[in-house]
Amino acid sequence: MNERKAAERRHYVVAGVEVAAPPLEPALYLVATPIGNLSDITLRALQVLAGADIVACEDTRVTRVLLDRYGISRRMAAYHEHNAGEAGPRLLAAIEAGGSVALASDAGTPLISDPGFRLVERVQDAGLKVVPIPGPSAVLAALTASGLPTDAFMFAGFLPVKAGQRESRLQELSGVPATLILFESPRRLASSLATMAKVLGDRPAAVAREMTKAFEEVRRDGLAALAAHYAEAGAPKGEVVVCIGPPGEAQPTDAATVDRLLISLSREMPAAKAAGEAARMTGEKKSDLYQRLLALKDEGRGG
């Protein structure tokens, strides 16, 4: 294999300049790829992608766009949660035979919300080398743009889809003395934010979407206000990261936000229950919120 690798011509192209990429030593290389803007790729990542014997990725079509952008032509193999049991041993065998495998996710750093850790475990258990190639991360991009504390943070992945399980998971996270970072589906965002406000209190938070892309947005407010905004505006487009301030960071909720929250909740449940939910989310008295909701209905603004 070493003779074949030495004979192969491997390169990448940056700004019209072709750069040679020497073959790599046998190892698993964890390559971080752009989360949106393809210019965020690092030079080292390009060298590894161009020099590897195999580029393993979640979706070969997605990674092919990146490789084509930089003039890289390599053998590709799909590796994702549905085929990890079969593809993992094949990739391990390739490294054991003296090959190099570059593992890339569709976007961001491998192993973050993908099954790559199983492959890393296999490779390490076999006494082989694992090399991280750091770069873009949606988690860190959202955190740094959130305006929330960064001295301690916890990435908690996706919340459960079922409402009861979601509440239970948030209860488990409620005492963590750090900024929480979560991924969320756009269509569940409003309901998830409402549940976060209910369980965690009205902490300051930020919703980051489409990071590094043309319509990048970071909206910062209290959890209750964010829940009301997305309930009214509808599901946003693009991928979403939610950052939530640590315990003890709750902030007062203004009257306009409370009104929007009451109206949003009353469209889904009876007035008394809506007032109770709003009370848990904002810390205000249920009786006061119930009377406010009745007044809003009289004004023709309630659900």
PDB file of C-alpha atoms in Angstrom:
ATOM      1  CA  MET A   1       0.000   0.000   0.000  1.00  0.00           C
ATOM      2  CA  ASN A   2       2.836   2.410   0.778  1.00  0.00           C
ATOM      3  CA  GLU A   3       4.235   2.116  -2.775  1.00  0.00           C
ATOM      4  CA  ARG A   4       0.804   2.793  -4.251  1.00  0.00           C
ATOM      5  CA  LYS A   5       0.305   5.807  -1.995  1.00  0.00           C
ATOM      6  CA  ALA A   6       3.675   7.244  -2.958  1.00  0.00           C
ATOM      7  CA  ALA A   7       2.766   6.928  -6.650  1.00  0.00           C
ATOM      8  CA  GLU A   8      -0.607   8.656  -6.298  1.00  0.00           C
ATOM      9  CA  ARG A   9      -0.906  12.358  -7.031  1.00  0.00           C
ATOM     10  CA  ARG A  10      -2.782  14.041  -4.202  1.00  0.00           C
ATOM     11  CA  HIS A  11      -3.527  17.731  -4.062  1.00  0.00           C
ATOM     12  CA  TYR A  12      -6.002  20.468  -3.167  1.00  0.00           C
ATOM     13  CA  VAL A  13      -6.589  23.860  -4.761  1.00  0.00           C
ATOM     14  CA  VAL A  14      -6.799  27.200  -2.923  1.00  0.00           C
ATOM     15  CA  ALA A  15      -7.346  30.473  -4.819  1.00  0.00           C
ATOM     16  CA  GLY A  16      -6.433  28.744  -8.070  1.00  0.00           C
ATOM     17  CA  VAL A  17      -3.137  27.425  -6.712  1.00  0.00           C
ATOM     18  CA  GLU A  18      -2.614  23.655  -6.632  1.00  0.00           C
ATOM     19  CA  VAL A  19      -0.976  22.440  -3.428  1.00  0.00           C
ATOM     20  CA  ALA A  20       0.498  18.959  -3.041  1.00  0.00           C
ATOM     21  CA  ALA A  21      -0.775  16.844  -0.140  1.00  0.00           C
ATOM     22  CA  PRO A  22       1.644  14.140   1.006  1.00  0.00           C
ATOM     23  CA  PRO A  23       0.222  10.728   1.999  1.00  0.00           C
ATOM     24  CA  LEU A  24      -0.631  10.405   5.679  1.00  0.00           C
ATOM     25  CA  GLU A  25       0.586   7.924   8.257  1.00  0.00           C
ATOM     26  CA  PRO A  26      -1.896   5.168   9.217  1.00  0.00           C
ATOM     27  CA  ALA A  27      -4.471   6.692  11.574  1.00  0.00           C
ATOM     28  CA  LEU A  28      -8.043   7.900  11.951  1.00  0.00           C
ATOM     29  CA  TYR A  29      -8.197  11.671  11.347  1.00  0.00           C
ATOM     30  CA  LEU A  30     -11.208  13.546  12.786  1.00  0.00           C
ATOM     31  CA  VAL A  31     -11.694  16.442  10.362  1.00  0.00           C
ATOM     32  CA  ALA A  32     -13.885  19.417  11.291  1.00  0.00           C
ATOM     33  CA  THR A  33     -15.706  20.815   8.248  1.00  0.00           C
ATOM     34  CA  PRO A  34     -17.567  24.117   7.692  1.00  0.00           C
ATOM     35  CA  ILE A  35     -21.030  24.488   9.258  1.00  0.00           C
ATOM     36  CA  GLY A  36     -22.163  26.676   6.371  1.00  0.00           C
ATOM     37  CA  ASN A  37     -19.555  28.921   4.823  1.00  0.00           C
ATOM     38  CA  LEU A  38     -17.140  26.700   2.894  1.00  0.00           C
ATOM     39  CA  SER A  39     -14.361  29.254   3.358  1.00  0.00           C
ATOM     40  CA  ASP A  40     -14.177  28.268   7.029  1.00  0.00           C
ATOM     41  CA  ILE A  41     -12.220  25.110   6.215  1.00  0.00           C
ATOM     42  CA  THR A  42      -8.672  25.072   7.604  1.00  0.00           C
ATOM     43  CA  LEU A  43      -5.560  24.487   5.505  1.00  0.00           C
ATOM     44  CA  ARG A  44      -4.665  21.489   7.638  1.00  0.00           C
ATOM     45  CA  ALA A  45      -8.121  19.996   7.062  1.00  0.00           C
ATOM     46  CA  LEU A  46      -7.670  20.365   3.300  1.00  0.00           C
ATOM     47  CA  GLN A  47      -4.276  18.696   3.466  1.00  0.00           C
ATOM     48  CA  VAL A  48      -5.722  15.760   5.417  1.00  0.00           C
ATOM     49  CA  LEU A  49      -8.790  15.352   3.182  1.00  0.00           C
ATOM     50  CA  ALA A  50      -6.568  15.405   0.092  1.00  0.00           C
ATOM     51  CA  GLY A  51      -3.925  13.101   1.571  1.00  0.00           C
ATOM     52  CA  ALA A  52      -6.150  10.447   3.147  1.00  0.00           C
ATOM     53  CA  ASP A  53      -6.702   7.067   1.495  1.00  0.00           C
ATOM     54  CA  ILE A  54     -10.399   7.121   2.440  1.00  0.00           C
ATOM     55  CA  VAL A  55     -12.719  10.006   3.317  1.00  0.00           C
ATOM     56  CA  ALA A  56     -15.516   8.638   5.528  1.00  0.00           C
ATOM     57  CA  CYS A  57     -18.560  10.884   5.930  1.00  0.00           C
ATOM     58  CA  GLU A  58     -22.241  10.938   6.852  1.00  0.00           C
ATOM     59  CA  ASP A  59     -23.489  11.771   3.351  1.00  0.00           C
ATOM     60  CA  THR A  60     -21.070  11.484   0.435  1.00  0.00           C
ATOM     61  CA  ARG A  61     -23.153  13.966  -1.575  1.00  0.00           C
ATOM     62  CA  VAL A  62     -22.713  16.667   1.049  1.00  0.00           C
ATOM     63  CA  THR A  63     -18.987  16.115   1.511  1.00  0.00           C
ATOM     64  CA  ARG A  64     -18.494  15.916  -2.265  1.00  0.00           C
ATOM     65  CA  VAL A  65     -19.569  19.575  -2.518  1.00  0.00           C
ATOM     66  CA  LEU A  66     -16.730  20.540  -0.164  1.00  0.00           C
ATOM     67  CA  LEU A  67     -14.155  18.361  -1.902  1.00  0.00           C
ATOM     68  CA  ASP A  68     -15.135  19.681  -5.336  1.00  0.00           C
ATOM     69  CA  ARG A  69     -14.822  23.257  -4.080  1.00  0.00           C
ATOM     70  CA  TYR A  70     -11.152  22.615  -3.293  1.00  0.00           C
ATOM     71  CA  GLY A  71     -10.284  20.293  -6.172  1.00  0.00           C
ATOM     72  CA  ILE A  72      -9.947  17.174  -4.029  1.00  0.00           C
ATOM     73  CA  SER A  73     -10.555  13.734  -5.518  1.00  0.00           C
ATOM     74  CA  ARG A  74     -10.454  10.883  -3.008  1.00  0.00           C
ATOM     75  CA  ARG A  75     -12.165   7.573  -2.385  1.00  0.00           C
ATOM     76  CA  MET A  76     -15.252   8.152  -0.224  1.00  0.00           C
ATOM     77  CA  ALA A  77     -17.185   5.869   2.104  1.00  0.00           C
ATOM     78  CA  ALA A  78     -20.463   6.485   3.931  1.00  0.00           C
ATOM     79  CA  TYR A  79     -20.318   6.189   7.724  1.00  0.00           C
ATOM     80  CA  HIS A  80     -23.433   7.135   9.718  1.00  0.00           C
ATOM     81  CA  GLU A  81     -25.695   5.879  12.507  1.00  0.00           C
ATOM     82  CA  HIS A  82     -27.533   3.431  10.235  1.00  0.00           C
ATOM     83  CA  ASN A  83     -24.451   1.605   8.899  1.00  0.00           C
ATOM     84  CA  ALA A  84     -21.891   2.117  11.676  1.00  0.00           C
ATOM     85  CA  GLY A  85     -22.013  -1.569  12.618  1.00  0.00           C
ATOM     86  CA  GLU A  86     -20.916  -2.658   9.134  1.00  0.00           C
ATOM     87  CA  ALA A  87     -18.851   0.310   7.970  1.00  0.00           C
ATOM     88  CA  GLY A  88     -16.850   0.702  11.199  1.00  0.00           C
ATOM     89  CA  PRO A  89     -14.992  -2.651  10.958  1.00  0.00           C
ATOM     90  CA  ARG A  90     -14.166  -1.975   7.296  1.00  0.00           C
ATOM     91  CA  LEU A  91     -12.617   1.396   8.127  1.00  0.00           C
ATOM     92  CA  LEU A  92     -10.712  -0.124  11.042  1.00  0.00           C
ATOM     93  CA  ALA A  93      -9.392  -2.858   8.741  1.00  0.00           C
ATOM     94  CA  ALA A  94      -8.196  -0.203   6.291  1.00  0.00           C
ATOM     95  CA  ILE A  95      -6.159   1.507   9.021  1.00  0.00           C
ATOM     96  CA  GLU A  96      -4.780  -1.816  10.269  1.00  0.00           C
ATOM     97  CA  ALA A  97      -3.618  -2.500   6.689  1.00  0.00           C
ATOM     98  CA  GLY A  98      -1.581   0.724   6.722  1.00  0.00           C
ATOM     99  CA  GLY A  99      -4.173   3.134   5.345  1.00  0.00           C
ATOM    100  CA  SER A 100      -5.349   6.549   6.522  1.00  0.00           C
ATOM    101  CA  VAL A 101      -9.018   7.408   7.084  1.00  0.00           C
ATOM    102  CA  ALA A 102     -10.342  10.972   7.353  1.00  0.00           C
ATOM    103  CA  LEU A 103     -13.685  11.058   9.197  1.00  0.00           C
ATOM    104  CA  ALA A 104     -15.829  14.132   8.442  1.00  0.00           C
ATOM    105  CA  SER A 105     -19.366  15.014   9.511  1.00  0.00           C
ATOM    106  CA  ASP A 106     -21.787  16.795   7.174  1.00  0.00           C
ATOM    107  CA  ALA A 107     -20.982  20.010   9.041  1.00  0.00           C
ATOM    108  CA  GLY A 108     -18.863  20.900  12.049  1.00  0.00           C
ATOM    109  CA  THR A 109     -16.742  18.691  14.266  1.00  0.00           C
ATOM    110  CA  PRO A 110     -17.111  14.882  14.026  1.00  0.00           C
ATOM    111  CA  LEU A 111     -18.506  13.001  17.053  1.00  0.00           C
ATOM    112  CA  ILE A 112     -20.746  15.950  18.075  1.00  0.00           C
ATOM    113  CA  SER A 113     -24.253  14.419  17.774  1.00  0.00           C
ATOM    114  CA  ASP A 114     -23.061  11.680  15.406  1.00  0.00           C
ATOM    115  CA  PRO A 115     -21.896   8.059  15.891  1.00  0.00           C
ATOM    116  CA  GLY A 116     -18.190   8.703  15.301  1.00  0.00           C
ATOM    117  CA  PHE A 117     -17.268   7.926  18.907  1.00  0.00           C
ATOM    118  CA  ARG A 118     -17.863   4.219  18.194  1.00  0.00           C
ATOM    119  CA  LEU A 119     -15.266   4.269  15.454  1.00  0.00           C
ATOM    120  CA  VAL A 120     -12.809   6.179  17.637  1.00  0.00           C
ATOM    121  CA  GLU A 121     -13.343   3.565  20.360  1.00  0.00           C
ATOM    122  CA  ARG A 122     -12.661   0.722  17.902  1.00  0.00           C
ATOM    123  CA  VAL A 123      -9.489   2.363  16.628  1.00  0.00           C
ATOM    124  CA  GLN A 124      -8.164   3.152  20.094  1.00  0.00           C
ATOM    125  CA  ASP A 125      -8.965  -0.357  21.373  1.00  0.00           C
ATOM    126  CA  ALA A 126      -6.912  -1.712  18.466  1.00  0.00           C
ATOM    127  CA  GLY A 127      -3.940   0.354  19.615  1.00  0.00           C
ATOM    128  CA  LEU A 128      -4.055   2.590  16.541  1.00  0.00           C
ATOM    129  CA  LYS A 129      -3.674   6.358  16.300  1.00  0.00           C
ATOM    130  CA  VAL A 130      -6.495   8.937  16.371  1.00  0.00           C
ATOM    131  CA  VAL A 131      -5.644  12.478  15.225  1.00  0.00           C
ATOM    132  CA  PRO A 132      -8.053  15.411  15.807  1.00  0.00           C
ATOM    133  CA  ILE A 133      -8.070  18.113  13.109  1.00  0.00           C
ATOM    134  CA  PRO A 134      -9.901  20.979  14.866  1.00  0.00           C
ATOM    135  CA  GLY A 135     -12.034  23.588  13.171  1.00  0.00           C
ATOM    136  CA  PRO A 136     -15.648  24.829  12.902  1.00  0.00           C
ATOM    137  CA  SER A 137     -18.233  23.975  15.573  1.00  0.00           C
ATOM    138  CA  ALA A 138     -21.858  25.154  15.686  1.00  0.00           C
ATOM    139  CA  VAL A 139     -21.781  24.736  19.475  1.00  0.00           C
ATOM    140  CA  LEU A 140     -18.888  27.150  20.024  1.00  0.00           C
ATOM    141  CA  ALA A 141     -20.013  29.560  17.290  1.00  0.00           C
ATOM    142  CA  ALA A 142     -23.413  29.945  18.966  1.00  0.00           C
ATOM    143  CA  LEU A 143     -21.943  30.197  22.473  1.00  0.00           C
ATOM    144  CA  THR A 144     -19.483  32.940  21.589  1.00  0.00           C
ATOM    145  CA  ALA A 145     -22.189  34.977  19.837  1.00  0.00           C
ATOM    146  CA  SER A 146     -24.807  34.474  22.568  1.00  0.00           C
ATOM    147  CA  GLY A 147     -23.564  37.042  25.060  1.00  0.00           C
ATOM    148  CA  LEU A 148     -23.924  34.440  27.824  1.00  0.00           C
ATOM    149  CA  PRO A 149     -21.211  33.264  30.259  1.00  0.00           C
ATOM    150  CA  THR A 150     -18.527  31.153  28.576  1.00  0.00           C
ATOM    151  CA  ASP A 151     -16.367  30.216  31.567  1.00  0.00           C
ATOM    152  CA  ALA A 152     -18.402  27.033  32.063  1.00  0.00           C
ATOM    153  CA  PHE A 153     -20.823  25.453  29.597  1.00  0.00           C
ATOM    154  CA  MET A 154     -22.504  22.117  28.885  1.00  0.00           C
ATOM    155  CA  PHE A 155     -23.555  20.800  25.498  1.00  0.00           C
ATOM    156  CA  ALA A 156     -26.641  18.606  25.966  1.00  0.00           C
ATOM    157  CA  GLY A 157     -27.460  17.677  22.360  1.00  0.00           C
ATOM    158  CA  PHE A 158     -31.117  17.355  21.338  1.00  0.00           C
ATOM    159  CA  LEU A 159     -33.935  17.236  23.880  1.00  0.00           C
ATOM    160  CA  PRO A 160     -36.369  14.283  23.703  1.00  0.00           C
ATOM    161  CA  VAL A 161     -39.280  14.722  21.302  1.00  0.00           C
ATOM    162  CA  LYS A 162     -42.003  13.656  23.768  1.00  0.00           C
ATOM    163  CA  ALA A 163     -43.149  16.450  26.083  1.00  0.00           C
ATOM    164  CA  GLY A 164     -42.913  14.467  29.316  1.00  0.00           C
ATOM    165  CA  GLN A 165     -39.430  13.181  28.574  1.00  0.00           C
ATOM    166  CA  ARG A 166     -38.365  16.684  27.529  1.00  0.00           C
ATOM    167  CA  GLU A 167     -39.473  18.098  30.891  1.00  0.00           C
ATOM    168  CA  SER A 168     -37.691  15.317  32.762  1.00  0.00           C
ATOM    169  CA  ARG A 169     -34.458  15.955  30.873  1.00  0.00           C
ATOM    170  CA  LEU A 170     -34.650  19.688  31.561  1.00  0.00           C
ATOM    171  CA  GLN A 171     -35.242  18.947  35.257  1.00  0.00           C
ATOM    172  CA  GLU A 172     -32.009  16.937  35.222  1.00  0.00           C
ATOM    173  CA  LEU A 173     -30.183  19.866  33.624  1.00  0.00           C
ATOM    174  CA  SER A 174     -31.758  22.584  35.782  1.00  0.00           C
ATOM    175  CA  GLY A 175     -29.064  22.534  38.465  1.00  0.00           C
ATOM    176  CA  VAL A 176     -26.051  22.510  36.150  1.00  0.00           C
ATOM    177  CA  PRO A 177     -23.993  25.613  37.100  1.00  0.00           C
ATOM    178  CA  ALA A 178     -23.125  26.487  33.510  1.00  0.00           C
ATOM    179  CA  THR A 179     -24.508  27.850  30.264  1.00  0.00           C
ATOM    180  CA  LEU A 180     -26.536  25.109  28.567  1.00  0.00           C
ATOM    181  CA  ILE A 181     -26.244  24.540  24.813  1.00  0.00           C
ATOM    182  CA  LEU A 182     -28.870  22.531  22.938  1.00  0.00           C
ATOM    183  CA  PHE A 183     -29.721  21.638  19.358  1.00  0.00           C
ATOM    184  CA  GLU A 184     -33.394  21.908  18.419  1.00  0.00           C
ATOM    185  CA  SER A 185     -35.653  21.286  15.455  1.00  0.00           C
ATOM    186  CA  PRO A 186     -37.129  24.528  14.040  1.00  0.00           C
ATOM    187  CA  ARG A 187     -40.668  23.106  14.125  1.00  0.00           C
ATOM    188  CA  ARG A 188     -40.364  22.250  17.848  1.00  0.00           C
ATOM    189  CA  LEU A 189     -38.534  25.433  18.822  1.00  0.00           C
ATOM    190  CA  ALA A 190     -41.466  27.448  20.219  1.00  0.00           C
ATOM    191  CA  SER A 191     -42.841  24.600  22.342  1.00  0.00           C
ATOM    192  CA  SER A 192     -39.354  23.639  23.550  1.00  0.00           C
ATOM    193  CA  LEU A 193     -38.578  27.216  24.583  1.00  0.00           C
ATOM    194  CA  ALA A 194     -41.867  27.356  26.483  1.00  0.00           C
ATOM    195  CA  THR A 195     -40.974  24.135  28.295  1.00  0.00           C
ATOM    196  CA  MET A 196     -37.503  25.495  29.059  1.00  0.00           C
ATOM    197  CA  ALA A 197     -39.034  28.620  30.605  1.00  0.00           C
ATOM    198  CA  LYS A 198     -41.470  26.497  32.601  1.00  0.00           C
ATOM    199  CA  VAL A 199     -38.809  24.159  34.018  1.00  0.00           C
ATOM    200  CA  LEU A 200     -35.733  26.405  34.206  1.00  0.00           C
ATOM    201  CA  GLY A 201     -37.378  29.761  34.874  1.00  0.00           C
ATOM    202  CA  ASP A 202     -37.119  32.808  32.648  1.00  0.00           C
ATOM    203  CA  ARG A 203     -33.361  32.704  32.204  1.00  0.00           C
ATOM    204  CA  PRO A 204     -31.601  34.815  29.579  1.00  0.00           C
ATOM    205  CA  ALA A 205     -31.063  32.805  26.426  1.00  0.00           C
ATOM    206  CA  ALA A 206     -30.092  33.066  22.776  1.00  0.00           C
ATOM    207  CA  VAL A 207     -31.404  31.315  19.690  1.00  0.00           C
ATOM    208  CA  ALA A 208     -28.745  31.090  16.983  1.00  0.00           C
ATOM    209  CA  ARG A 209     -29.718  29.901  13.527  1.00  0.00           C
ATOM    210  CA  GLU A 210     -28.029  29.525  10.156  1.00  0.00           C
ATOM    211  CA  MET A 211     -24.622  30.229  11.698  1.00  0.00           C
ATOM    212  CA  THR A 212     -21.994  31.392   9.127  1.00  0.00           C
ATOM    213  CA  LYS A 213     -24.642  31.420   6.365  1.00  0.00           C
ATOM    214  CA  ALA A 214     -26.294  34.288   4.493  1.00  0.00           C
ATOM    215  CA  PHE A 215     -29.255  34.600   6.889  1.00  0.00           C
ATOM    216  CA  GLU A 216     -27.353  34.107  10.143  1.00  0.00           C
ATOM    217  CA  GLU A 217     -29.297  35.365  13.161  1.00  0.00           C
ATOM    218  CA  VAL A 218     -28.751  35.434  16.920  1.00  0.00           C
ATOM    219  CA  ARG A 219     -31.837  36.482  18.895  1.00  0.00           C
ATOM    220  CA  ARG A 220     -31.192  37.112  22.594  1.00  0.00           C
ATOM    221  CA  ASP A 221     -33.936  37.524  25.229  1.00  0.00           C
ATOM    222  CA  GLY A 222     -35.496  35.733  28.164  1.00  0.00           C
ATOM    223  CA  LEU A 223     -36.791  32.209  27.526  1.00  0.00           C
ATOM    224  CA  ALA A 224     -40.424  33.320  27.900  1.00  0.00           C
ATOM    225  CA  ALA A 225     -39.991  36.160  25.410  1.00  0.00           C
ATOM    226  CA  LEU A 226     -38.248  33.875  22.935  1.00  0.00           C
ATOM    227  CA  ALA A 227     -41.029  31.301  23.300  1.00  0.00           C
ATOM    228  CA  ALA A 228     -43.644  33.984  22.640  1.00  0.00           C
ATOM    229  CA  HIS A 229     -41.737  35.337  19.635  1.00  0.00           C
ATOM    230  CA  TYR A 230     -41.401  31.998  17.853  1.00  0.00           C
ATOM    231  CA  ALA A 231     -44.967  30.975  18.706  1.00  0.00           C
ATOM    232  CA  GLU A 232     -46.107  34.138  16.937  1.00  0.00           C
ATOM    233  CA  ALA A 233     -43.542  34.201  14.111  1.00  0.00           C
ATOM    234  CA  GLY A 234     -43.675  30.479  13.356  1.00  0.00           C
ATOM    235  CA  ALA A 235     -40.875  27.972  12.863  1.00  0.00           C
ATOM    236  CA  PRO A 236     -37.650  29.600  11.664  1.00  0.00           C
ATOM    237  CA  LYS A 237     -35.704  28.267   8.717  1.00  0.00           C
ATOM    238  CA  GLY A 238     -32.323  26.599   9.101  1.00  0.00           C
ATOM    239  CA  GLU A 239     -30.501  24.747  11.840  1.00  0.00           C
ATOM    240  CA  VAL A 240     -30.975  26.013  15.389  1.00  0.00           C
ATOM    241  CA  VAL A 241     -28.760  26.154  18.484  1.00  0.00           C
ATOM    242  CA  VAL A 242     -30.212  27.335  21.817  1.00  0.00           C
ATOM    243  CA  CYS A 243     -27.951  28.734  24.559  1.00  0.00           C
ATOM    244  CA  ILE A 244     -29.400  29.187  28.069  1.00  0.00           C
ATOM    245  CA  GLY A 245     -27.849  31.151  30.911  1.00  0.00           C
ATOM    246  CA  PRO A 246     -26.834  29.430  34.191  1.00  0.00           C
ATOM    247  CA  PRO A 247     -29.142  29.163  37.240  1.00  0.00           C
ATOM    248  CA  GLY A 248     -29.683  32.435  39.036  1.00  0.00           C
ATOM    249  CA  GLU A 249     -29.586  34.393  35.772  1.00  0.00           C
ATOM    250  CA  ALA A 250     -33.365  34.917  35.533  1.00  0.00           C
ATOM    251  CA  GLN A 251     -34.551  38.320  34.371  1.00  0.00           C
ATOM    252  CA  PRO A 252     -37.833  40.228  34.698  1.00  0.00           C
ATOM    253  CA  THR A 253     -40.383  39.687  31.963  1.00  0.00           C
ATOM    254  CA  ASP A 254     -41.922  42.858  30.503  1.00  0.00           C
ATOM    255  CA  ALA A 255     -45.691  43.280  30.155  1.00  0.00           C
ATOM    256  CA  ALA A 256     -45.759  43.046  26.364  1.00  0.00           C
ATOM    257  CA  THR A 257     -43.903  39.729  26.481  1.00  0.00           C
ATOM    258  CA  VAL A 258     -46.303  38.370  29.108  1.00  0.00           C
ATOM    259  CA  ASP A 259     -49.267  39.377  26.935  1.00  0.00           C
ATOM    260  CA  ARG A 260     -47.817  37.612  23.898  1.00  0.00           C
ATOM    261  CA  LEU A 261     -47.105  34.533  26.001  1.00  0.00           C
ATOM    262  CA  LEU A 262     -50.651  34.450  27.394  1.00  0.00           C
ATOM    263  CA  ILE A 263     -52.157  34.837  23.934  1.00  0.00           C
ATOM    264  CA  SER A 264     -49.953  32.100  22.528  1.00  0.00           C
ATOM    265  CA  LEU A 265     -50.761  29.659  25.349  1.00  0.00           C
ATOM    266  CA  SER A 266     -54.504  30.405  25.243  1.00  0.00           C
ATOM    267  CA  ARG A 267     -54.624  29.232  21.637  1.00  0.00           C
ATOM    268  CA  GLU A 268     -53.600  25.763  22.792  1.00  0.00           C
ATOM    269  CA  MET A 269     -55.381  25.369  26.168  1.00  0.00           C
ATOM    270  CA  PRO A 270     -58.170  26.771  28.377  1.00  0.00           C
ATOM    271  CA  ALA A 271     -57.637  30.188  29.958  1.00  0.00           C
ATOM    272  CA  ALA A 272     -57.042  28.915  33.507  1.00  0.00           C
ATOM    273  CA  LYS A 273     -54.432  26.412  32.361  1.00  0.00           C
ATOM    274  CA  ALA A 274     -52.780  29.027  30.135  1.00  0.00           C
ATOM    275  CA  ALA A 275     -52.526  31.381  33.109  1.00  0.00           C
ATOM    276  CA  GLY A 276     -51.002  28.598  35.207  1.00  0.00           C
ATOM    277  CA  GLU A 277     -48.415  27.766  32.553  1.00  0.00           C
ATOM    278  CA  ALA A 278     -47.525  31.446  32.182  1.00  0.00           C
ATOM    279  CA  ALA A 279     -47.184  31.762  35.966  1.00  0.00           C
ATOM    280  CA  ARG A 280     -44.670  28.899  36.063  1.00  0.00           C
ATOM    281  CA  MET A 281     -42.727  30.414  33.174  1.00  0.00           C
ATOM    282  CA  THR A 282     -42.603  33.992  34.452  1.00  0.00           C
ATOM    283  CA  GLY A 283     -42.893  33.707  38.239  1.00  0.00           C
ATOM    284  CA  GLU A 284     -45.956  35.990  38.297  1.00  0.00           C
ATOM    285  CA  LYS A 285     -49.202  35.169  40.133  1.00  0.00           C
ATOM    286  CA  LYS A 286     -51.616  32.882  38.310  1.00  0.00           C
ATOM    287  CA  SER A 287     -54.648  34.918  39.447  1.00  0.00           C
ATOM    288  CA  ASP A 288     -53.175  38.129  38.043  1.00  0.00           C
ATOM    289  CA  LEU A 289     -52.319  36.465  34.755  1.00  0.00           C
ATOM    290  CA  TYR A 290     -55.789  34.916  34.503  1.00  0.00           C
ATOM    291  CA  GLN A 291     -57.411  38.321  34.902  1.00  0.00           C
ATOM    292  CA  ARG A 292     -55.008  39.785  32.353  1.00  0.00           C
ATOM    293  CA  LEU A 293     -55.884  37.049  29.851  1.00  0.00           C
ATOM    294  CA  LEU A 294     -59.609  37.702  30.321  1.00  0.00           C
ATOM    295  CA  ALA A 295     -58.961  41.387  29.652  1.00  0.00           C
ATOM    296  CA  LEU A 296     -57.050  40.527  26.493  1.00  0.00           C
ATOM    297  CA  LYS A 297     -59.960  38.362  25.342  1.00  0.00           C
ATOM    298  CA  ASP A 298     -62.348  41.232  25.966  1.00  0.00           C
ATOM    299  CA  GLU A 299     -60.121  43.391  23.808  1.00  0.00           C
ATOM    300  CA  GLY A 300     -60.316  40.754  21.074  1.00  0.00           C
ATOM    301  CA  ARG A 301     -56.631  39.843  21.359  1.00  0.00           C
ATOM    302  CA  GLY A 302     -56.927  36.529  23.195  1.00  0.00           C
ATOM    303  CA  GLY A 303     -57.153  33.098  21.555  1.00  0.00           C
TER     304      GLY A 303
END
